[in-house]
Amino acid sequence: MSGDLNTIRLSATDRGLRVAVTFLRKGGLVAFPTETVYGLGADARDERAVAGIYRAKGRPAHNPVIVHVASLQAAARLIDLPSEGARLAQAFWPGPLTLVAPVRADSGIADICRAGAQTLAVRVPAAPLALSLLQAFDGPIAAPSANLSGKVSPTSADHVMEEMHGLVEGVLDGGVCGVGLESTIVGFDEDGTPCILRPGGVTREQLEQVAGPISDAPVTNDLAPSAPGQLSSHYAPGARLRLNAAQPELGEAWLGFGEEPQRTSAITINLSPTASVEEAATNLFAHLRILDAQLEYSGTIAVAAIPENGIGLAINDRLNRAAAPR
Ligand code: TXA
Ligand code: MG
């Protein structure tokens, strides 16, 4: 994919941050690392700048974006959090949690960020470079994942450079993202009970330790997704995925987890030889990109079963969407 811009790789230094802020202030797009994935940032108060995000990604106009801020205090100026929401924010911010709550009339956030909803999604990221950028910019930054719409999320500056070169002003290089999967998105029903709209970096178990039982999000389908971006086909590599495989069939690539199977493939990579779901989460998107390139964006990747515990739930959510018919 290419565009007309001369995309600059910015170092994780004061100078790199200064250039990033200059781009953002004039309404440009800057990709930056968070602990989950790289975000594609723009000034969240600037309608035209955020429209640029939608254009660069080819993102459908009905899909709202997450607004990033530097602190809980800054978030409280944007949304009205129910009491359980405030408790979750206190426990998990900064961190891989996004809270969706009614937007305040005086938030100053461009309407386009909400794509017509009365609620706004807000998050305080934990990655030091993301926080430094938010502090230096001194304002809210709208940022979806820095990939083309429907594709695999980027977990390194190289991923962003490959896919978004020419489409963004700058890419702030903070190395590889530690969590590797997107934030957990939590919304609230009318009486303030939290529900998970997207599993992610904070696990259900962790949320329930703070907020008690969390209701299951309403069933999502393509007609009425509760987080509008959660369409069933998403995170899609060029190759097809065959999930919960015991071993690769002839000609398939193999994405392993834990012990290797009897039969192997010439194109093989392991998400976590020690069977750690955290390590598998960190590696998932990068490994999908590697196998996809080796298969020349066609053929099939057989994927080992991933346990449904902790962040394993979020891994399986992404794998299921990556494997969905397109
Ligand atoms: O970890 C993350 O959350 C990363 C980093 C960059 O912060 N961001 C990210 O953004 O994953 P994106 O745009 O790829 O996914 C955001 C999801 C979409 O599914 C979108 O529909 C949902 O959040 N969302 C945003 N605003 C919403 C709202 N007001 N109500 C419900 N869902 C919302
Ligand atoms: Mg995304």
CSV table of C-alpha atoms and ligand atoms in Angstrom, one decimal:
chain,number,residue,atom,x,y,z
A,1,MET,CA,0.0,0.0,0.0
A,2,SER,CA,1.4,3.4,-0.7
A,3,GLY,CA,0.4,7.1,-0.6
A,4,ASP,CA,2.0,10.4,-1.3
A,5,LEU,CA,3.5,11.2,2.0
A,6,ASN,CA,7.2,10.8,2.8
A,7,THR,CA,6.7,8.7,6.0
A,8,ILE,CA,9.4,9.4,8.6
A,9,ARG,CA,10.5,6.9,11.2
A,10,LEU,CA,10.8,8.8,14.5
A,11,SER,CA,13.2,7.7,17.3
A,12,ALA,CA,12.0,7.3,20.9
A,13,THR,CA,13.8,10.5,21.9
A,14,ASP,CA,12.8,14.0,22.9
A,15,ARG,CA,13.6,15.0,19.3
A,16,GLY,CA,11.4,12.2,17.9
A,17,LEU,CA,8.6,13.2,20.3
A,18,ARG,CA,8.9,16.9,19.3
A,19,VAL,CA,8.5,16.1,15.6
A,20,ALA,CA,5.5,13.8,16.4
A,21,VAL,CA,3.8,16.5,18.3
A,22,THR,CA,4.4,19.0,15.4
A,23,PHE,CA,2.8,16.6,13.0
A,24,LEU,CA,-0.2,16.1,15.3
A,25,ARG,CA,-0.7,19.8,15.9
A,26,LYS,CA,-0.9,20.5,12.2
A,27,GLY,CA,-3.6,17.8,11.8
A,28,GLY,CA,-1.3,15.0,10.6
A,29,LEU,CA,-1.2,11.3,11.4
A,30,VAL,CA,1.5,9.7,13.6
A,31,ALA,CA,1.6,6.0,14.5
A,32,PHE,CA,2.9,5.3,18.0
A,33,PRO,CA,3.5,2.2,20.1
A,34,THR,CA,1.3,1.3,23.0
A,35,GLU,CA,1.7,-1.8,25.2
A,36,THR,CA,-1.0,-3.5,23.1
A,37,VAL,CA,-0.4,-2.7,19.5
A,38,TYR,CA,0.7,0.4,17.5
A,39,GLY,CA,-2.0,3.1,17.2
A,40,LEU,CA,-2.6,5.4,14.3
A,41,GLY,CA,-2.9,8.8,16.1
A,42,ALA,CA,-4.5,12.1,15.3
A,43,ASP,CA,-5.7,15.1,17.4
A,44,ALA,CA,-9.0,13.8,18.7
A,45,ARG,CA,-10.4,17.4,18.8
A,46,ASP,CA,-9.8,17.9,15.1
A,47,GLU,CA,-12.6,16.6,12.9
A,48,ARG,CA,-10.5,16.8,9.7
A,49,ALA,CA,-7.4,15.1,11.3
A,50,VAL,CA,-9.6,12.1,12.5
A,51,ALA,CA,-11.2,11.9,9.0
A,52,GLY,CA,-7.6,11.4,7.8
A,53,ILE,CA,-7.4,8.2,10.0
A,54,TYR,CA,-10.5,6.8,8.3
A,55,ARG,CA,-9.1,7.6,4.9
A,56,ALA,CA,-5.7,6.1,5.5
A,57,LYS,CA,-7.0,2.9,7.0
A,58,GLY,CA,-10.0,2.5,4.6
A,59,ARG,CA,-12.1,2.3,7.8
A,60,PRO,CA,-15.9,2.2,7.5
A,61,ALA,CA,-17.4,5.4,8.7
A,62,HIS,CA,-19.7,3.6,11.2
A,63,ASN,CA,-16.8,2.3,13.2
A,64,PRO,CA,-15.9,4.6,16.1
A,65,VAL,CA,-12.3,5.1,17.4
A,66,ILE,CA,-10.7,5.0,20.8
A,67,VAL,CA,-9.4,8.2,22.4
A,68,HIS,CA,-6.2,8.0,24.3
A,69,VAL,CA,-5.4,10.3,27.3
A,70,ALA,CA,-2.6,10.6,29.8
A,71,SER,CA,-4.6,10.1,33.0
A,72,LEU,CA,-7.8,9.1,34.7
A,73,GLN,CA,-8.4,12.8,35.5
A,74,ALA,CA,-8.2,13.6,31.7
A,75,ALA,CA,-10.5,10.7,30.9
A,76,ALA,CA,-13.1,12.0,33.5
A,77,ARG,CA,-13.3,15.2,31.5
A,78,LEU,CA,-14.4,13.3,28.4
A,79,ILE,CA,-16.9,10.7,29.7
A,80,ASP,CA,-19.3,10.1,32.6
A,81,LEU,CA,-18.0,6.8,34.2
A,82,PRO,CA,-20.4,4.8,36.3
A,83,SER,CA,-19.0,3.9,39.7
A,84,GLU,CA,-17.9,0.4,38.6
A,85,GLY,CA,-16.1,2.1,35.7
A,86,ALA,CA,-14.2,4.4,38.0
A,87,ARG,CA,-13.1,1.4,40.0
A,88,LEU,CA,-11.9,-0.4,36.9
A,89,ALA,CA,-10.1,2.7,35.7
A,90,GLN,CA,-8.3,3.1,39.1
A,91,ALA,CA,-7.3,-0.6,39.0
A,92,PHE,CA,-6.1,-1.0,35.4
A,93,TRP,CA,-5.1,2.5,34.1
A,94,PRO,CA,-2.6,3.0,32.7
A,95,GLY,CA,-3.0,-0.3,31.0
A,96,PRO,CA,-4.7,-2.4,28.3
A,97,LEU,CA,-8.3,-1.5,29.2
A,98,THR,CA,-10.7,0.7,27.2
A,99,LEU,CA,-13.9,2.0,28.8
A,100,VAL,CA,-17.0,3.0,26.8
A,101,ALA,CA,-19.3,5.4,28.5
A,102,PRO,CA,-21.6,8.4,27.7
A,103,VAL,CA,-19.6,11.3,26.3
A,104,ARG,CA,-19.8,14.6,28.1
A,105,ALA,CA,-21.3,17.5,26.3
A,106,ASP,CA,-18.2,19.7,27.0
A,107,SER,CA,-15.6,17.0,26.0
A,108,GLY,CA,-14.3,18.9,23.0
A,109,ILE,CA,-13.8,15.6,21.2
A,110,ALA,CA,-14.7,15.7,17.5
A,111,ASP,CA,-18.0,13.9,16.8
A,112,ILE,CA,-16.4,11.7,14.1
A,113,CYS,CA,-14.6,9.8,16.8
A,114,ARG,CA,-17.9,8.4,18.0
A,115,ALA,CA,-19.3,7.6,14.5
A,116,GLY,CA,-22.8,8.6,15.7
A,117,ALA,CA,-22.8,6.9,19.1
A,118,GLN,CA,-23.6,8.7,22.3
A,119,THR,CA,-20.8,6.9,24.0
A,120,LEU,CA,-17.0,7.4,23.7
A,121,ALA,CA,-14.3,4.8,24.1
A,122,VAL,CA,-11.3,6.1,26.2
A,123,ARG,CA,-8.1,4.5,27.3
A,124,VAL,CA,-4.9,5.5,29.2
A,125,PRO,CA,-2.1,3.4,27.7
A,126,ALA,CA,0.8,2.1,29.9
A,127,ALA,CA,3.6,2.2,27.4
A,128,PRO,CA,6.1,4.9,28.5
A,129,LEU,CA,6.5,6.3,25.0
A,130,ALA,CA,2.7,6.5,24.5
A,131,LEU,CA,2.4,8.4,27.8
A,132,SER,CA,5.3,10.7,26.9
A,133,LEU,CA,3.6,11.5,23.6
A,134,LEU,CA,0.3,12.2,25.3
A,135,GLN,CA,2.0,14.5,27.8
A,136,ALA,CA,4.1,16.3,25.2
A,137,PHE,CA,1.0,16.7,22.9
A,138,ASP,CA,-1.0,17.8,26.0
A,139,GLY,CA,-4.3,16.7,24.5
A,140,PRO,CA,-6.4,13.6,23.6
A,141,ILE,CA,-5.2,11.4,20.7
A,142,ALA,CA,-7.7,9.3,18.7
A,143,ALA,CA,-6.1,6.1,17.6
A,144,PRO,CA,-7.3,2.8,16.1
A,145,SER,CA,-4.8,0.1,15.4
A,146,ALA,CA,-2.3,1.3,12.7
A,147,ASN,CA,-3.2,-1.3,10.1
A,148,LEU,CA,-5.4,-1.2,7.0
A,149,SER,CA,-9.0,-1.9,7.9
A,150,GLY,CA,-9.7,-5.6,8.5
A,151,LYS,CA,-6.0,-6.6,8.5
A,152,VAL,CA,-3.7,-7.9,11.2
A,153,SER,CA,-2.8,-5.3,13.9
A,154,PRO,CA,0.9,-4.1,14.0
A,155,THR,CA,3.1,-4.9,17.0
A,156,SER,CA,6.3,-3.3,15.7
A,157,ALA,CA,7.3,-0.1,13.8
A,158,ASP,CA,8.4,-2.2,10.9
A,159,HIS,CA,4.8,-3.6,10.5
A,160,VAL,CA,3.5,-0.1,10.4
A,161,MET,CA,6.1,1.0,7.9
A,162,GLU,CA,5.4,-1.9,5.6
A,163,GLU,CA,1.6,-1.3,5.6
A,164,MET,CA,1.1,2.4,6.1
A,165,HIS,CA,4.1,3.8,4.3
A,166,GLY,CA,3.1,7.0,2.4
A,167,LEU,CA,-0.2,7.2,4.3
A,168,VAL,CA,1.1,8.7,7.6
A,169,GLU,CA,3.5,11.5,8.4
A,170,GLY,CA,5.5,9.6,11.0
A,171,VAL,CA,6.0,6.4,12.9
A,172,LEU,CA,7.3,6.6,16.4
A,173,ASP,CA,9.5,3.6,16.9
A,174,GLY,CA,9.3,2.1,20.4
A,175,GLY,CA,10.2,-1.5,19.4
A,176,VAL,CA,7.9,-4.5,19.9
A,177,CYS,CA,4.6,-4.2,21.9
A,178,GLY,CA,4.7,-6.2,25.1
A,179,VAL,CA,1.1,-7.4,25.4
A,180,GLY,CA,0.7,-7.9,21.6
A,181,LEU,CA,-3.2,-8.0,21.5
A,182,GLU,CA,-5.5,-5.0,21.7
A,183,SER,CA,-7.0,-3.6,24.9
A,184,THR,CA,-10.1,-5.2,26.6
A,185,ILE,CA,-13.1,-3.1,25.8
A,186,VAL,CA,-15.6,-2.7,28.6
A,187,GLY,CA,-19.0,-1.1,28.3
A,188,PHE,CA,-21.9,-0.6,30.8
A,189,ASP,CA,-25.6,-1.3,30.7
A,190,GLU,CA,-28.2,1.2,32.0
A,191,ASP,CA,-27.7,0.2,35.6
A,192,GLY,CA,-23.9,0.5,35.3
A,193,THR,CA,-23.1,-3.2,35.1
A,194,PRO,CA,-19.9,-3.8,33.2
A,195,CYS,CA,-19.8,-6.1,30.1
A,196,ILE,CA,-16.9,-7.1,27.9
A,197,LEU,CA,-17.3,-5.8,24.3
A,198,ARG,CA,-13.9,-7.2,23.2
A,199,PRO,CA,-11.6,-9.5,25.1
A,200,GLY,CA,-8.0,-8.3,25.3
A,201,GLY,CA,-5.0,-7.5,27.4
A,202,VAL,CA,-6.9,-7.4,30.8
A,203,THR,CA,-8.4,-10.8,31.4
A,204,ARG,CA,-12.0,-11.4,32.6
A,205,GLU,CA,-10.6,-12.9,35.8
A,206,GLN,CA,-8.7,-9.7,36.5
A,207,LEU,CA,-11.7,-7.5,35.8
A,208,GLU,CA,-14.0,-9.7,38.1
A,209,GLN,CA,-11.5,-9.4,41.0
A,210,VAL,CA,-12.2,-5.7,40.9
A,211,ALA,CA,-15.8,-5.3,39.7
A,212,GLY,CA,-17.5,-8.7,40.6
A,213,PRO,CA,-19.3,-10.8,38.0
A,214,ILE,CA,-19.2,-9.3,34.6
A,215,SER,CA,-22.2,-9.8,32.3
A,216,ASP,CA,-21.5,-11.4,28.9
A,217,ALA,CA,-21.8,-9.0,26.1
A,218,PRO,CA,-24.9,-9.4,23.9
A,219,VAL,CA,-24.3,-11.8,21.1
A,220,THR,CA,-22.6,-10.0,18.3
A,221,ASN,CA,-23.2,-10.5,14.6
A,222,ASP,CA,-22.4,-8.4,11.6
A,223,LEU,CA,-25.8,-6.6,11.7
A,224,ALA,CA,-25.6,-5.5,15.3
A,225,PRO,CA,-22.1,-5.7,16.7
A,226,SER,CA,-21.9,-4.2,20.2
A,227,ALA,CA,-18.4,-2.8,19.4
A,228,PRO,CA,-19.1,-1.8,15.8
A,229,GLY,CA,-15.6,-2.8,14.8
A,230,GLN,CA,-16.0,-6.4,15.9
A,231,LEU,CA,-17.2,-7.7,12.6
A,232,SER,CA,-16.7,-11.4,12.3
A,233,SER,CA,-14.0,-11.2,9.6
A,234,HIS,CA,-11.1,-9.2,10.9
A,235,TYR,CA,-7.4,-9.5,11.7
A,236,ALA,CA,-7.2,-11.3,8.4
A,237,PRO,CA,-4.0,-12.5,6.8
A,238,GLY,CA,-3.9,-13.4,3.1
A,239,ALA,CA,-3.6,-17.1,3.9
A,240,ARG,CA,-6.6,-19.1,5.3
A,241,LEU,CA,-6.5,-20.4,8.9
A,242,ARG,CA,-7.4,-23.9,10.1
A,243,LEU,CA,-7.9,-23.7,13.8
A,244,ASN,CA,-7.5,-26.2,16.7
A,245,ALA,CA,-5.3,-28.4,14.4
A,246,ALA,CA,-3.5,-31.4,15.8
A,247,GLN,CA,-0.8,-31.2,13.1
A,248,PRO,CA,-0.3,-29.6,9.7
A,249,GLU,CA,-1.6,-31.4,6.6
A,250,LEU,CA,0.6,-31.6,3.5
A,251,GLY,CA,1.4,-28.1,2.1
A,252,GLU,CA,0.1,-26.2,5.2
A,253,ALA,CA,2.2,-23.9,7.3
A,254,TRP,CA,2.2,-24.6,11.0
A,255,LEU,CA,1.6,-22.2,13.8
A,256,GLY,CA,2.4,-24.1,17.0
A,257,PHE,CA,1.8,-23.7,20.7
A,258,GLY,CA,3.7,-25.8,23.2
A,259,GLU,CA,5.0,-29.2,22.2
A,260,GLU,CA,5.6,-29.8,18.5
A,261,PRO,CA,3.4,-32.4,16.8
A,262,GLN,CA,4.7,-35.6,15.1
A,263,ARG,CA,4.3,-34.3,11.6
A,264,THR,CA,5.9,-30.9,10.9
A,265,SER,CA,5.9,-28.4,8.0
A,266,ALA,CA,8.7,-26.7,6.2
A,267,ILE,CA,7.0,-23.5,7.2
A,268,THR,CA,6.8,-23.6,10.9
A,269,ILE,CA,6.8,-21.2,13.8
A,270,ASN,CA,5.8,-21.6,17.5
A,271,LEU,CA,3.8,-19.0,19.5
A,272,SER,CA,5.2,-20.3,22.8
A,273,PRO,CA,7.3,-23.5,23.1
A,274,THR,CA,6.8,-23.4,26.8
A,275,ALA,CA,3.0,-23.1,26.3
A,276,SER,CA,2.6,-19.6,27.9
A,277,VAL,CA,-0.5,-17.8,26.7
A,278,GLU,CA,1.1,-14.4,27.5
A,279,GLU,CA,4.1,-15.2,25.3
A,280,ALA,CA,1.7,-16.5,22.6
A,281,ALA,CA,-0.3,-13.2,22.7
A,282,THR,CA,2.9,-11.2,22.3
A,283,ASN,CA,3.9,-13.2,19.3
A,284,LEU,CA,0.5,-13.8,17.6
A,285,PHE,CA,0.3,-11.0,15.1
A,286,ALA,CA,4.0,-10.9,14.2
A,287,HIS,CA,4.0,-14.7,13.6
A,288,LEU,CA,0.8,-14.5,11.4
A,289,ARG,CA,2.6,-11.9,9.3
A,290,ILE,CA,5.8,-14.0,9.0
A,291,LEU,CA,3.9,-17.1,7.9
A,292,ASP,CA,1.6,-15.1,5.6
A,293,ALA,CA,4.7,-13.7,3.8
A,294,GLN,CA,6.3,-17.1,3.5
A,295,LEU,CA,3.1,-18.5,2.0
A,296,GLU,CA,3.0,-15.5,-0.4
A,297,TYR,CA,-0.4,-14.5,1.1
A,298,SER,CA,-2.3,-17.6,0.0
A,299,GLY,CA,-2.6,-21.3,1.1
A,300,THR,CA,-3.4,-22.4,4.6
A,301,ILE,CA,-1.9,-21.9,8.1
A,302,ALA,CA,-2.8,-24.7,10.5
A,303,VAL,CA,-3.0,-23.4,14.1
A,304,ALA,CA,-2.5,-25.4,17.2
A,305,ALA,CA,-5.3,-25.3,19.9
A,306,ILE,CA,-4.8,-22.4,22.4
A,307,PRO,CA,-6.1,-22.9,25.9
A,308,GLU,CA,-9.2,-20.8,26.8
A,309,ASN,CA,-7.7,-19.3,30.0
A,310,GLY,CA,-6.4,-15.8,30.8
A,311,ILE,CA,-5.4,-14.0,27.7
A,312,GLY,CA,-6.0,-17.2,25.7
A,313,LEU,CA,-9.6,-16.1,25.4
A,314,ALA,CA,-8.5,-13.0,23.5
A,315,ILE,CA,-6.1,-15.0,21.3
A,316,ASN,CA,-8.9,-17.3,20.3
A,317,ASP,CA,-11.2,-14.3,19.7
A,318,ARG,CA,-8.6,-12.9,17.2
A,319,LEU,CA,-7.9,-16.3,15.6
A,320,ASN,CA,-11.7,-17.0,15.1
A,321,ARG,CA,-12.1,-13.6,13.4
A,322,ALA,CA,-9.0,-14.2,11.3
A,323,ALA,CA,-10.4,-17.6,10.2
A,324,ALA,CA,-13.9,-16.3,9.5
A,325,PRO,CA,-15.2,-16.5,5.9
A,326,ARG,CA,-14.5,-13.2,4.0
B,1,TXA,O1,-5.3,-1.7,22.3
B,1,TXA,C1,-6.1,-1.0,21.6
B,1,TXA,O2,-7.3,-0.9,22.0
B,1,TXA,C2,-5.6,-0.4,20.3
B,1,TXA,C3,-4.5,0.7,20.8
B,1,TXA,C4,-4.0,1.5,19.6
B,1,TXA,O3,-5.1,1.5,21.7
B,1,TXA,N1,-6.6,0.3,19.6
B,1,TXA,C5,-7.5,-0.5,18.9
B,1,TXA,O4,-8.4,0.3,18.1
B,1,TXA,O5,-7.6,-1.7,18.9
B,1,TXA,P1,-9.3,-0.3,17.0
B,1,TXA,O6,-9.9,0.9,16.3
B,1,TXA,O7,-8.6,-1.2,16.2
B,1,TXA,O8,-10.4,-1.0,17.8
B,1,TXA,C6,-11.3,-0.3,18.6
B,1,TXA,C7,-12.6,-1.0,18.8
B,1,TXA,C8,-13.4,-1.1,17.6
B,1,TXA,O9,-14.0,-2.5,17.6
B,1,TXA,C9,-14.6,-0.1,17.8
B,1,TXA,O10,-15.7,-0.5,17.2
B,1,TXA,C10,-14.7,-0.1,19.3
B,1,TXA,O11,-13.4,-0.2,19.7
B,1,TXA,N2,-15.3,1.2,19.8
B,1,TXA,C11,-14.8,2.4,19.7
B,1,TXA,N3,-15.6,3.3,20.1
B,1,TXA,C12,-16.7,2.6,20.6
B,1,TXA,C13,-18.0,3.0,21.2
B,1,TXA,N4,-18.3,4.3,21.5
B,1,TXA,N5,-18.8,2.0,21.5
B,1,TXA,C14,-18.5,0.7,21.3
B,1,TXA,N6,-17.4,0.3,20.7
B,1,TXA,C15,-16.5,1.3,20.3
B,2,MG,MG,-8.0,-2.7,14.9
